[in-house]
mmCIF file of N, CA and C in Angstrom:
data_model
loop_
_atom_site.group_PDB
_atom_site.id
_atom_site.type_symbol
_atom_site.label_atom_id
_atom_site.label_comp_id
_atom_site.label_asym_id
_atom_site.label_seq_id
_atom_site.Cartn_x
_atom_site.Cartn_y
_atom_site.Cartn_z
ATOM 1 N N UNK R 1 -2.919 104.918 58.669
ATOM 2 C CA UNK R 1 -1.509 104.605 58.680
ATOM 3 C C UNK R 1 -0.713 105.732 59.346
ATOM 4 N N UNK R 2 -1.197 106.971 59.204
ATOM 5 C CA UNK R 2 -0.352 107.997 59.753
ATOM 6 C C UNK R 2 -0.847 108.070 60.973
ATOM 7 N N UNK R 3 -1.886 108.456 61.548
ATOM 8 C CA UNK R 3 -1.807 107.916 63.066
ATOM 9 C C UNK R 3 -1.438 106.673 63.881
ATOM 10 N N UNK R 4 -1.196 105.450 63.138
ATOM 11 C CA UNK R 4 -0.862 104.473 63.704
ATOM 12 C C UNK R 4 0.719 104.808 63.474
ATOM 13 N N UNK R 5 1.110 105.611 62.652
ATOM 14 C CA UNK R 5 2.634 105.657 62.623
ATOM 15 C C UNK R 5 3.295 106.518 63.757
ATOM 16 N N UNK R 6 2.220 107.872 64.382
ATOM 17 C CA UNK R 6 2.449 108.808 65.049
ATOM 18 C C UNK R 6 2.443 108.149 66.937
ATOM 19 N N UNK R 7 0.956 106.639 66.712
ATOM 20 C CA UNK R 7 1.292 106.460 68.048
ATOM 21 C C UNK R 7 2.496 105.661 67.744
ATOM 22 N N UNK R 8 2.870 104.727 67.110
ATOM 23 C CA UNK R 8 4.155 103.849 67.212
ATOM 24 C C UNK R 8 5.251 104.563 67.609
ATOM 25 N N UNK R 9 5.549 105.773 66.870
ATOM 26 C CA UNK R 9 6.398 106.882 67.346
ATOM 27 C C UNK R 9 5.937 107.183 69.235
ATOM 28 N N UNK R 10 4.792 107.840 69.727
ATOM 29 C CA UNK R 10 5.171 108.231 70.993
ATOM 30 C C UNK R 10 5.469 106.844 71.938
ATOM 31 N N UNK R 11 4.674 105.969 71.511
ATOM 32 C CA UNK R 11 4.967 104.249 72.265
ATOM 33 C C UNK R 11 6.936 104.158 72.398
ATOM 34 N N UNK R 12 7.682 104.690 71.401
ATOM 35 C CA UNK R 12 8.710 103.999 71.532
ATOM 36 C C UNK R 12 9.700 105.188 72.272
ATOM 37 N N UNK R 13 8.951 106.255 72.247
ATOM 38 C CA UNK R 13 9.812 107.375 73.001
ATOM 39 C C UNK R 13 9.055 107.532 74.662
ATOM 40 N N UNK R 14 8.429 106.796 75.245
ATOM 41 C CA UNK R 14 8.040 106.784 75.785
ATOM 42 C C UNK R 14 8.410 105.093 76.365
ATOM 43 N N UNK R 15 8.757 104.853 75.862
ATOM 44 C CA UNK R 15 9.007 103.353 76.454
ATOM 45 C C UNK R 15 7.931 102.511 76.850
ATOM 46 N N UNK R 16 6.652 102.647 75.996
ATOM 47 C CA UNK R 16 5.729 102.005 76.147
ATOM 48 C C UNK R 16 5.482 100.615 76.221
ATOM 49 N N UNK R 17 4.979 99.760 77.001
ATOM 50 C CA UNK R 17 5.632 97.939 76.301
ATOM 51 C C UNK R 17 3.958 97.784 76.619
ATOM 52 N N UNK R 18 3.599 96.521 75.502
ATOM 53 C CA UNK R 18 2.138 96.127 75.736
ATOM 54 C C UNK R 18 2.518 94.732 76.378
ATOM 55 N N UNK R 19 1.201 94.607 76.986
ATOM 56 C CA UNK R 19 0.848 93.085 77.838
ATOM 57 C C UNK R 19 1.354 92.090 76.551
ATOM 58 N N UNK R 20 1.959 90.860 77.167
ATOM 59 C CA UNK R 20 2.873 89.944 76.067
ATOM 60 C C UNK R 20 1.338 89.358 75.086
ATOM 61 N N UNK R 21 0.269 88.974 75.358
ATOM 62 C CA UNK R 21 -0.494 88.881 74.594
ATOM 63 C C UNK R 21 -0.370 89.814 73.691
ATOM 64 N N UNK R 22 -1.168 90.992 73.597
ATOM 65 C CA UNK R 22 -1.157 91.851 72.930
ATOM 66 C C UNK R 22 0.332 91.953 71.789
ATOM 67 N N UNK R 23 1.189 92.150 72.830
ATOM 68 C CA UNK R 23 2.727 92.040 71.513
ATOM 69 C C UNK R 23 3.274 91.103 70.739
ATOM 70 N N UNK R 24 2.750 89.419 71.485
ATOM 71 C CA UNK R 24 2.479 88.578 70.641
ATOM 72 C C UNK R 24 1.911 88.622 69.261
ATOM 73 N N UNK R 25 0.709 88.669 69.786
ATOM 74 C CA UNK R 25 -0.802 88.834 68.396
ATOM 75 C C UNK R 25 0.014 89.872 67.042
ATOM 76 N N UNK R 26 0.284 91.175 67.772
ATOM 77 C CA UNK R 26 1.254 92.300 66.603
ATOM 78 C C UNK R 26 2.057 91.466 66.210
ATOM 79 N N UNK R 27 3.013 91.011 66.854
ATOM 80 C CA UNK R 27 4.447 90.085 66.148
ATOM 81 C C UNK R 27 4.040 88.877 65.277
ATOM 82 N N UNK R 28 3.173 88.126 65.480
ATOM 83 C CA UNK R 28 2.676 87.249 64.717
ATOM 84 C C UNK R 28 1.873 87.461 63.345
ATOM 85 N N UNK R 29 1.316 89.013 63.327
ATOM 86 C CA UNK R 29 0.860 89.376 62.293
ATOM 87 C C UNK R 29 1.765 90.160 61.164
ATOM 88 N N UNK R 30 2.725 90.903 62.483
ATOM 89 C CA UNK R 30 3.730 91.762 61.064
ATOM 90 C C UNK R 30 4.253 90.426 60.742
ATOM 91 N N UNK R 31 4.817 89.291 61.132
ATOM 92 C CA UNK R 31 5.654 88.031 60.424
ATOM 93 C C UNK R 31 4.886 87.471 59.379
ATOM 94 N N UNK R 32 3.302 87.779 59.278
ATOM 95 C CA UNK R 32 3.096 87.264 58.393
ATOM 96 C C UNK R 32 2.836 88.073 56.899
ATOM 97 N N UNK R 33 3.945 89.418 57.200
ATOM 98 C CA UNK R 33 3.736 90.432 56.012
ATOM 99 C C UNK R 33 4.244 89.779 54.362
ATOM 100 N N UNK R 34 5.646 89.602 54.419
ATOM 101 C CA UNK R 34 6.408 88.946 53.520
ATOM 102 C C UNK R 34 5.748 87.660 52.872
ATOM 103 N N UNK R 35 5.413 86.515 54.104
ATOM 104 C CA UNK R 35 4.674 85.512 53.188
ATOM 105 C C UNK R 35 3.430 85.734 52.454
ATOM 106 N N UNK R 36 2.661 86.179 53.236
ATOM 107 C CA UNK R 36 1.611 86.590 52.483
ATOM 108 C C UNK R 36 1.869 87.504 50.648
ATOM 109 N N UNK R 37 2.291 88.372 50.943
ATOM 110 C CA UNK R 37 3.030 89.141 49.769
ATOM 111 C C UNK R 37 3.331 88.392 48.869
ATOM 112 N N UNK R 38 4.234 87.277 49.291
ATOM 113 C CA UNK R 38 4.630 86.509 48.065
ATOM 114 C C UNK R 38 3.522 85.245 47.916
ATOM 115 N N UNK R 39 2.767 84.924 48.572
ATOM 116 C CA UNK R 39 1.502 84.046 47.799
ATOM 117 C C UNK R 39 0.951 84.809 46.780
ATOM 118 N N UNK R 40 0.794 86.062 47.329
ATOM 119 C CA UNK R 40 -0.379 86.790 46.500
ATOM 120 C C UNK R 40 0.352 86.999 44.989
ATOM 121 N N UNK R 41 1.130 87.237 45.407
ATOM 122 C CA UNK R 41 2.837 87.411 43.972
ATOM 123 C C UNK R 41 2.801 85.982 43.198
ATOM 124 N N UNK R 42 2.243 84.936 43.901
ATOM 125 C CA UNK R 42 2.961 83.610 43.146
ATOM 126 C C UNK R 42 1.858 82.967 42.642
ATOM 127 N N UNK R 43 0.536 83.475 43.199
ATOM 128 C CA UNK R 43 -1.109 83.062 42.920
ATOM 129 C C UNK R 43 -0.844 84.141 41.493
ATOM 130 N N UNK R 44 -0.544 85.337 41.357
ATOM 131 C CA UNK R 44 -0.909 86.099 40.763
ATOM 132 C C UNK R 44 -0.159 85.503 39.057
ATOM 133 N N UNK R 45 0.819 85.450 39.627
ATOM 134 C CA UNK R 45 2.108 85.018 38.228
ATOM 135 C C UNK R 45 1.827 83.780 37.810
ATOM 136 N N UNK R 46 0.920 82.823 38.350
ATOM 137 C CA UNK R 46 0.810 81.553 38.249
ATOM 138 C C UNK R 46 -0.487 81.844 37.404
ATOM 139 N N UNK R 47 -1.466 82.530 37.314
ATOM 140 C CA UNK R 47 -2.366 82.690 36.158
ATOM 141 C C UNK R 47 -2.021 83.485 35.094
ATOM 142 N N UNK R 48 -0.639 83.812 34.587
ATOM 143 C CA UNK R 48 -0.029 84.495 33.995
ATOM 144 C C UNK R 48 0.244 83.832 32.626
ATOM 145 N N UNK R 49 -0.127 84.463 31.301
ATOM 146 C CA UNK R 49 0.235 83.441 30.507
ATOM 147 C C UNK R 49 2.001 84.207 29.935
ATOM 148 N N UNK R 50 2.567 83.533 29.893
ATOM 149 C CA UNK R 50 4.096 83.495 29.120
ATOM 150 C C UNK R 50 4.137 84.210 27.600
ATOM 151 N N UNK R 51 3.917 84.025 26.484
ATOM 152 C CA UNK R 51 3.417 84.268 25.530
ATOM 153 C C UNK R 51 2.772 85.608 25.172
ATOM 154 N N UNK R 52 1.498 85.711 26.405
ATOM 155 C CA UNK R 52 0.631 86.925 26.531
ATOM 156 C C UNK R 52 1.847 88.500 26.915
ATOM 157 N N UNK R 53 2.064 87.523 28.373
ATOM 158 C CA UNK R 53 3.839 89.017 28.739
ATOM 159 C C UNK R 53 4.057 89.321 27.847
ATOM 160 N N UNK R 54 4.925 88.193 27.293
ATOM 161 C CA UNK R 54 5.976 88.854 26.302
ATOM 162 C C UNK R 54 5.534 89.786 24.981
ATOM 163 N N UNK R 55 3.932 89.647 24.534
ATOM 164 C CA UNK R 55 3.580 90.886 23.587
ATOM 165 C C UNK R 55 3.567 91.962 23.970
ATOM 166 N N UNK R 56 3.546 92.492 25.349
ATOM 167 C CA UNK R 56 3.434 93.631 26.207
ATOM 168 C C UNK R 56 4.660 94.847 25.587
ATOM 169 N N UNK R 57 4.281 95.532 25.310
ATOM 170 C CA UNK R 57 6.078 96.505 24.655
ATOM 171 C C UNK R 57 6.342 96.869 25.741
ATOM 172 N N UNK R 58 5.096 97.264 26.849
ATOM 173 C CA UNK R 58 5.373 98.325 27.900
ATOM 174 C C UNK R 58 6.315 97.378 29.007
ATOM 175 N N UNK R 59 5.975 96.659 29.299
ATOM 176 C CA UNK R 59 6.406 95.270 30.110
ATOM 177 C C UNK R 59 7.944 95.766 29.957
ATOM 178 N N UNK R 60 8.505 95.556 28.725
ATOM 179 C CA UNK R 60 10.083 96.214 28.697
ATOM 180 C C UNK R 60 10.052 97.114 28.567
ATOM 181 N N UNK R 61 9.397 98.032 28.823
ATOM 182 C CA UNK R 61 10.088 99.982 28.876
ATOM 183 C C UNK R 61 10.013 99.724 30.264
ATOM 184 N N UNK R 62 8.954 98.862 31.428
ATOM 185 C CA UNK R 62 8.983 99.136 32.987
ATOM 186 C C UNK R 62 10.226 98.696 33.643
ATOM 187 N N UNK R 63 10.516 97.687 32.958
ATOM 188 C CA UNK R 63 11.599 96.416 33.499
ATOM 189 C C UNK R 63 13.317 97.426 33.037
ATOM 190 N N UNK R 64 13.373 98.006 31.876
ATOM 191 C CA UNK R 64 14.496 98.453 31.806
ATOM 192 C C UNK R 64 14.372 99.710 32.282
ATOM 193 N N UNK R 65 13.708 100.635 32.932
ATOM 194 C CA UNK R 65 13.655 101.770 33.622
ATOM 195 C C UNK R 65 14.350 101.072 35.095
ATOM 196 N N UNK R 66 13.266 99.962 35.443
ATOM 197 C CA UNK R 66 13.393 99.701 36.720
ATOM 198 C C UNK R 66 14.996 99.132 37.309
ATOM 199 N N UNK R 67 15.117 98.507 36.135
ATOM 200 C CA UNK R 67 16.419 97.319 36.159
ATOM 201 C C UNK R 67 17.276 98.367 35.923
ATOM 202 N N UNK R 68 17.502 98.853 35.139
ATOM 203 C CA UNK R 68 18.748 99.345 34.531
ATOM 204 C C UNK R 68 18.640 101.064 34.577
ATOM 205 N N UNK R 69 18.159 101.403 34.112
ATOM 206 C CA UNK R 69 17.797 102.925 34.034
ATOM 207 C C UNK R 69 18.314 103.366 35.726
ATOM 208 N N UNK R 70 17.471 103.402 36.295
ATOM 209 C CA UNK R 70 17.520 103.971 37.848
ATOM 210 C C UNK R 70 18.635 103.139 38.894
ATOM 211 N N UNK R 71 18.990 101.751 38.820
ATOM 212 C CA UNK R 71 20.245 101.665 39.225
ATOM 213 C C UNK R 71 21.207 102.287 38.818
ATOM 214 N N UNK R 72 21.125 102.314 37.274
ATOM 215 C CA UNK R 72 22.375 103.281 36.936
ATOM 216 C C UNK R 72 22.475 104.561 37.491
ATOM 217 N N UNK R 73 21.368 105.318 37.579
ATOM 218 C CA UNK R 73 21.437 106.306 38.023
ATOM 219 C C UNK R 73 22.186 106.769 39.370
ATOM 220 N N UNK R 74 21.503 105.811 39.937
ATOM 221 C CA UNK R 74 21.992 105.631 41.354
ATOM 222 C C UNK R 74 23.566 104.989 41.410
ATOM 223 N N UNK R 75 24.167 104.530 40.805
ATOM 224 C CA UNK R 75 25.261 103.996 40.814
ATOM 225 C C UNK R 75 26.347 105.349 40.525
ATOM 226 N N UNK R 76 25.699 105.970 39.470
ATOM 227 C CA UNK R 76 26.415 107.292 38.844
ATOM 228 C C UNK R 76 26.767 108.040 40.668
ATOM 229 N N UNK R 77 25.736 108.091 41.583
ATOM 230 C CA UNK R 77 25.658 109.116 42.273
ATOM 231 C C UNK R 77 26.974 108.402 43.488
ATOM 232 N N UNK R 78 26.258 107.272 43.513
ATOM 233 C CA UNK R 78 27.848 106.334 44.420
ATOM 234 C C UNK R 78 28.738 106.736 44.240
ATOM 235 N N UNK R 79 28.707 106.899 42.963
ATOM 236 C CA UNK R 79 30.550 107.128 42.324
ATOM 237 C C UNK R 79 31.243 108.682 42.655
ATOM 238 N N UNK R 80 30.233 109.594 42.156
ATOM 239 C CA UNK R 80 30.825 110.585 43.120
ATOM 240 C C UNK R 80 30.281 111.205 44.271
ATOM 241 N N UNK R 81 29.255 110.387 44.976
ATOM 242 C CA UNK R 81 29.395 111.104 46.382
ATOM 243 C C UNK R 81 29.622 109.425 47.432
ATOM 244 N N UNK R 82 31.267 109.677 47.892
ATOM 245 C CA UNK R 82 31.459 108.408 48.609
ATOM 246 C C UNK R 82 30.778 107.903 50.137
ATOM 247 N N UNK R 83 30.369 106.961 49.832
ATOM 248 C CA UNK R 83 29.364 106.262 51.496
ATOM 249 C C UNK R 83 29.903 105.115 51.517
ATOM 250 N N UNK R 84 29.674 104.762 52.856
ATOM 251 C CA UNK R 84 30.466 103.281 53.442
ATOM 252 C C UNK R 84 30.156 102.554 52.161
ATOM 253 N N UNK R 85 31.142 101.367 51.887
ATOM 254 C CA UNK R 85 30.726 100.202 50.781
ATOM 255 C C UNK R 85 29.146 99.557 50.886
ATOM 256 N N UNK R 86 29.362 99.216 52.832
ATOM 257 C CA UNK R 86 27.966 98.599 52.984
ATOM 258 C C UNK R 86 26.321 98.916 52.540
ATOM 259 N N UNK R 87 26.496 100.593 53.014
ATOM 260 C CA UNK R 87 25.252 101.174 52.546
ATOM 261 C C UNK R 87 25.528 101.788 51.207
ATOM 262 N N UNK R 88 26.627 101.555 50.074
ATOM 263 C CA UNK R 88 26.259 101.602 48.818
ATOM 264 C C UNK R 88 26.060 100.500 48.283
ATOM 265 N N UNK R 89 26.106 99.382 48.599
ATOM 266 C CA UNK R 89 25.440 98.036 48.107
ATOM 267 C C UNK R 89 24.279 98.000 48.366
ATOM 268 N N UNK R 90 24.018 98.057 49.752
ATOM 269 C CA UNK R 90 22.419 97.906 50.018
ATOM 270 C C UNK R 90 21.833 98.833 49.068
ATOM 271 N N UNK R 91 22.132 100.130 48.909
ATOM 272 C CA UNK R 91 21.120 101.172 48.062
ATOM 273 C C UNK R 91 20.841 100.524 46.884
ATOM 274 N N UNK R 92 21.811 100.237 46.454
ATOM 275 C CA UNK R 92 22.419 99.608 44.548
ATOM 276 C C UNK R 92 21.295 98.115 44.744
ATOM 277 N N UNK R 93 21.366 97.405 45.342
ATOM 278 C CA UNK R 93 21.004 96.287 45.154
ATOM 279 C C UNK R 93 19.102 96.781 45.383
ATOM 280 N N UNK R 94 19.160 97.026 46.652
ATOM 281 C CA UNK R 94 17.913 97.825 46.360
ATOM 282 C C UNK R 94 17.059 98.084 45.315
ATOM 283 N N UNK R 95 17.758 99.087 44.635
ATOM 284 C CA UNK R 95 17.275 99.753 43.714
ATOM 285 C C UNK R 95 17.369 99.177 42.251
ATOM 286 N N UNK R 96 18.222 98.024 42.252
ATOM 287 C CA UNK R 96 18.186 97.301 41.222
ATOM 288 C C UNK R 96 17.389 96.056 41.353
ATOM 289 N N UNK R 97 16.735 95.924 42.454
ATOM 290 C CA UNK R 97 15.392 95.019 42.300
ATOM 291 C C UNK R 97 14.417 94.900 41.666
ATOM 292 N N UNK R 98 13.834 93.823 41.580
ATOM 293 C CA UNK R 98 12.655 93.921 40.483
ATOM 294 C C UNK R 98 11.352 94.486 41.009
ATOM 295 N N UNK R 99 10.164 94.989 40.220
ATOM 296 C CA UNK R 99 9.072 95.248 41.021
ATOM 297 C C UNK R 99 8.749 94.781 41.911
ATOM 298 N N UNK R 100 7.854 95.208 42.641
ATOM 299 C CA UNK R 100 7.848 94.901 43.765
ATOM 300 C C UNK R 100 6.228 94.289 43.751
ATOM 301 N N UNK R 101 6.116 93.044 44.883
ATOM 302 C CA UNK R 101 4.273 92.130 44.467
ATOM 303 C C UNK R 101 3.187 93.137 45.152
ATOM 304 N N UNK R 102 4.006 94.501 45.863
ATOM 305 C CA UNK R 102 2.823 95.159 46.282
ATOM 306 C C UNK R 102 1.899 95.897 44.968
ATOM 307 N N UNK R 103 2.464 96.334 43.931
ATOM 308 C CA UNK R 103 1.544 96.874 42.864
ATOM 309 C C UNK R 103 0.937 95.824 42.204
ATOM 310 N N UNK R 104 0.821 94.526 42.746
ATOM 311 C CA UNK R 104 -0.295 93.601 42.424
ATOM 312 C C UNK R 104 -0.962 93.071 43.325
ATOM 313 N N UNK R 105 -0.853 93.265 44.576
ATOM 314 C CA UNK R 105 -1.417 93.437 45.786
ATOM 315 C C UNK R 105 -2.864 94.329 45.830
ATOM 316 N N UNK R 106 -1.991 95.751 45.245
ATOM 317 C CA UNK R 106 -2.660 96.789 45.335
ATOM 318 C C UNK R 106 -3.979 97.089 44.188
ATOM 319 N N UNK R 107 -3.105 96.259 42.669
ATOM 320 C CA UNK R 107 -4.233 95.900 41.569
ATOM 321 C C UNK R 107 -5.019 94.873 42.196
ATOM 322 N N UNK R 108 -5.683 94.059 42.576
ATOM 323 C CA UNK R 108 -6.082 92.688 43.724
ATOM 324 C C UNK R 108 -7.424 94.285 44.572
ATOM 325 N N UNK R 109 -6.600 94.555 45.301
ATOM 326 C CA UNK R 109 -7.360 95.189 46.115
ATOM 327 C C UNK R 109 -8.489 96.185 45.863
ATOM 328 N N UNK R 110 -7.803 97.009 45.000
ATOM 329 C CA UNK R 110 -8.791 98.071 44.228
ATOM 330 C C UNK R 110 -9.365 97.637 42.881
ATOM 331 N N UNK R 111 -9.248 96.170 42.455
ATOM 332 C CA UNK R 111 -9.613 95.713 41.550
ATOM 333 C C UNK R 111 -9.503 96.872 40.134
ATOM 334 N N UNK R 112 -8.278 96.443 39.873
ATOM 335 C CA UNK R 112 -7.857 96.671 38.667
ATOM 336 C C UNK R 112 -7.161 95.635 37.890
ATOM 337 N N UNK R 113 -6.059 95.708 36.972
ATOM 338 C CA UNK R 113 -5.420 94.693 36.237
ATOM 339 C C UNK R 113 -4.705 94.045 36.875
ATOM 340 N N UNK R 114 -4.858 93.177 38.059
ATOM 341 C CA UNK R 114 -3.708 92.357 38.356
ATOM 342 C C UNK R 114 -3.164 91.942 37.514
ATOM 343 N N UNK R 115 -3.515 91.105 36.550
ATOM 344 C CA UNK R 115 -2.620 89.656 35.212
ATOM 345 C C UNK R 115 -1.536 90.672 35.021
ATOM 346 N N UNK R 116 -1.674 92.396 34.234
ATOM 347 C CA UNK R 116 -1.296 93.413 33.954
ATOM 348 C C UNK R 116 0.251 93.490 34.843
ATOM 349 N N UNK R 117 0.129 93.696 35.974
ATOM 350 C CA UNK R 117 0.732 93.595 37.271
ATOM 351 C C UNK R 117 1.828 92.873 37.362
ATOM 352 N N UNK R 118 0.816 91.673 37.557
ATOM 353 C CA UNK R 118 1.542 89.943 37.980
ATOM 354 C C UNK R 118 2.862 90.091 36.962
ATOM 355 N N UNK R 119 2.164 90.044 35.662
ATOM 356 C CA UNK R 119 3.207 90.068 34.044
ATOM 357 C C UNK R 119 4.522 91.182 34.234
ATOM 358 N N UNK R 120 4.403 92.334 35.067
ATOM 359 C CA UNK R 120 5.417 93.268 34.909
ATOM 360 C C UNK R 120 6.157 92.686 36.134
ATOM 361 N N UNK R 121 5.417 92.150 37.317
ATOM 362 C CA UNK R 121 6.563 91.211 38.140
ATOM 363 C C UNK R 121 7.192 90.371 37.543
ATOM 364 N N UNK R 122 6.778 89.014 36.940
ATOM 365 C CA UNK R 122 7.041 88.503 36.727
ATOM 366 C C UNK R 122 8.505 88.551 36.087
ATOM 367 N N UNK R 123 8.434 89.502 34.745
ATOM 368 C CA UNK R 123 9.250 89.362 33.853
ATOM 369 C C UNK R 123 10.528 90.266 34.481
ATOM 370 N N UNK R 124 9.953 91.424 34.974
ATOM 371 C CA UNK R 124 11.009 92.033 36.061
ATOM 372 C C UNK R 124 12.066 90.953 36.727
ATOM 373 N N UNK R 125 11.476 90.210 37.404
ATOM 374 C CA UNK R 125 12.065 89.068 38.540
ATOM 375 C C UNK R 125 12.999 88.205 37.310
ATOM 376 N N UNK R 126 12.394 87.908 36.834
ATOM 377 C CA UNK R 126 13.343 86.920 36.015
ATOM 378 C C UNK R 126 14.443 87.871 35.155
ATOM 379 N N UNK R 127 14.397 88.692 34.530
ATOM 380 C CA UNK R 127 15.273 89.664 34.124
ATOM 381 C C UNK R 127 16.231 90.416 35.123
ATOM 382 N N UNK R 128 16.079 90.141 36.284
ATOM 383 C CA UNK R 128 16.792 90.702 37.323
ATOM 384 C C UNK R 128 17.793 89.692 37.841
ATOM 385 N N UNK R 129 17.479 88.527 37.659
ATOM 386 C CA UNK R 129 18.390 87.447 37.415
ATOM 387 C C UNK R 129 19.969 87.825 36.918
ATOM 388 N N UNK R 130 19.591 88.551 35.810
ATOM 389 C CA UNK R 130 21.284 89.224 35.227
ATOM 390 C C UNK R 130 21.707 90.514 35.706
ATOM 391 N N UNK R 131 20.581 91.412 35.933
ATOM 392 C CA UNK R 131 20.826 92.508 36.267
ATOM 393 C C UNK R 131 21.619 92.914 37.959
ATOM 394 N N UNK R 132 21.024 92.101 38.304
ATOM 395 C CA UNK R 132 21.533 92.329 40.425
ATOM 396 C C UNK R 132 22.784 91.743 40.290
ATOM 397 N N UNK R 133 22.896 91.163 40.156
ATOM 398 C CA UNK R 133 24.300 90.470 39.474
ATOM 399 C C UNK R 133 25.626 91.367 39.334
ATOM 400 N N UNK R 134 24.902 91.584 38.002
ATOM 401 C CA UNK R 134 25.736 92.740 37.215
ATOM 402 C C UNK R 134 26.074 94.393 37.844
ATOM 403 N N UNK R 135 25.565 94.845 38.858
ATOM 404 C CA UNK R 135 25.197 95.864 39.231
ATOM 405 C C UNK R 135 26.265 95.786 40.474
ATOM 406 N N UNK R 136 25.704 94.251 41.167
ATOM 407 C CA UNK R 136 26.826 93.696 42.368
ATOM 408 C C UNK R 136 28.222 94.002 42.034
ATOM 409 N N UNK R 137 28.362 92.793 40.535
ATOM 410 C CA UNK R 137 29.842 93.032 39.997
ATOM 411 C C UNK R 137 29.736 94.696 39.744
ATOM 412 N N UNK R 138 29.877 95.590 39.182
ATOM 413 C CA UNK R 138 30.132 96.373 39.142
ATOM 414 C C UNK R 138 30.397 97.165 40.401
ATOM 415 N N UNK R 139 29.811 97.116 41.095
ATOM 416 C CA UNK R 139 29.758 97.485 42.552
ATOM 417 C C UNK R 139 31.112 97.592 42.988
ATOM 418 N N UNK R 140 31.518 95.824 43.159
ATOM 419 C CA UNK R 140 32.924 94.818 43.884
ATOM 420 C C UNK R 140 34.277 96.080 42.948
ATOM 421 N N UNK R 141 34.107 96.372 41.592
ATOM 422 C CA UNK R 141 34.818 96.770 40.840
ATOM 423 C C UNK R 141 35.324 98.301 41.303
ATOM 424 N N UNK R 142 33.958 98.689 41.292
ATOM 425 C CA UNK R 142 34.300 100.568 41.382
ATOM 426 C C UNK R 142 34.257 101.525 42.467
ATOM 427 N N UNK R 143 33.254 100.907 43.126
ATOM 428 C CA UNK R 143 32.563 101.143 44.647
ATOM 429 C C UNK R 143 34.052 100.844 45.710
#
């Protein structure tokens, strides 16, 4: 990854362009980053039992760190160090997202606890339902 990051870097300072095949094939594969991500996210949550989550204690210490804890944080810092509205929403909203399907991607890959995973997406995502929201409004308010 870091040499493929170092040539991407001299390719673009250099004005490098590949044969349209070639930049095709790349473009067609980074497009298929996001979907893929979320199959693997929706295969994963879909063998998920409901019931099972919710005994998890840890499941809510991840979700209110993630949700609430560290947006706030970040919201605190908006407030006194001022940046365009635009890029303090994006940060805020950002950061008040729910986990993300790569740490069940990544359980999948190195074979560890996906279900584990899937369950802290899951409940994240749906709990973020109120939270992005709320973070927005607050945003519109103080920001």
């Amino acid at each position: 990854m870091i040499i493929a990051s170092f040539l991407g870097l001299i390719c673009f300072f250099l004005q490098l362009r590949f044969p349209p095949i070639l930049s095709d094939t790349l473009t067609y594969i980074g497009n298929m980053n996001t979907p893929l991500a979320m199959i693997i996210a929706g295969v994963s949550v879909a063998q998920t039992s409901i019931p099972a989550m919710l005994k998890h204690r840890r499941i809510y210490l991840v979700s209110l760190i993630k949700l609430i804890v560290m947006p706030s944080i970040l919201f605190a810092i908006l407030l006194i160090v001022r940046v365009n509205s635009t890029v303090a929403y994006t940060m805020l909203v950002a950061a008040a997202c729910p986990c993300a399907t790569t740490g069940t991607a990544f359980a999948l890959k190195f074979q560890k606890n996906y279900a584990y995973s899937s369950e802290i997406y899951a409940f994240s995502t749906l709990c973020s339902l109120l939270t992005v929201p709320a973070f927005v409004f607050a945003a519109e308010q103080l920001l």
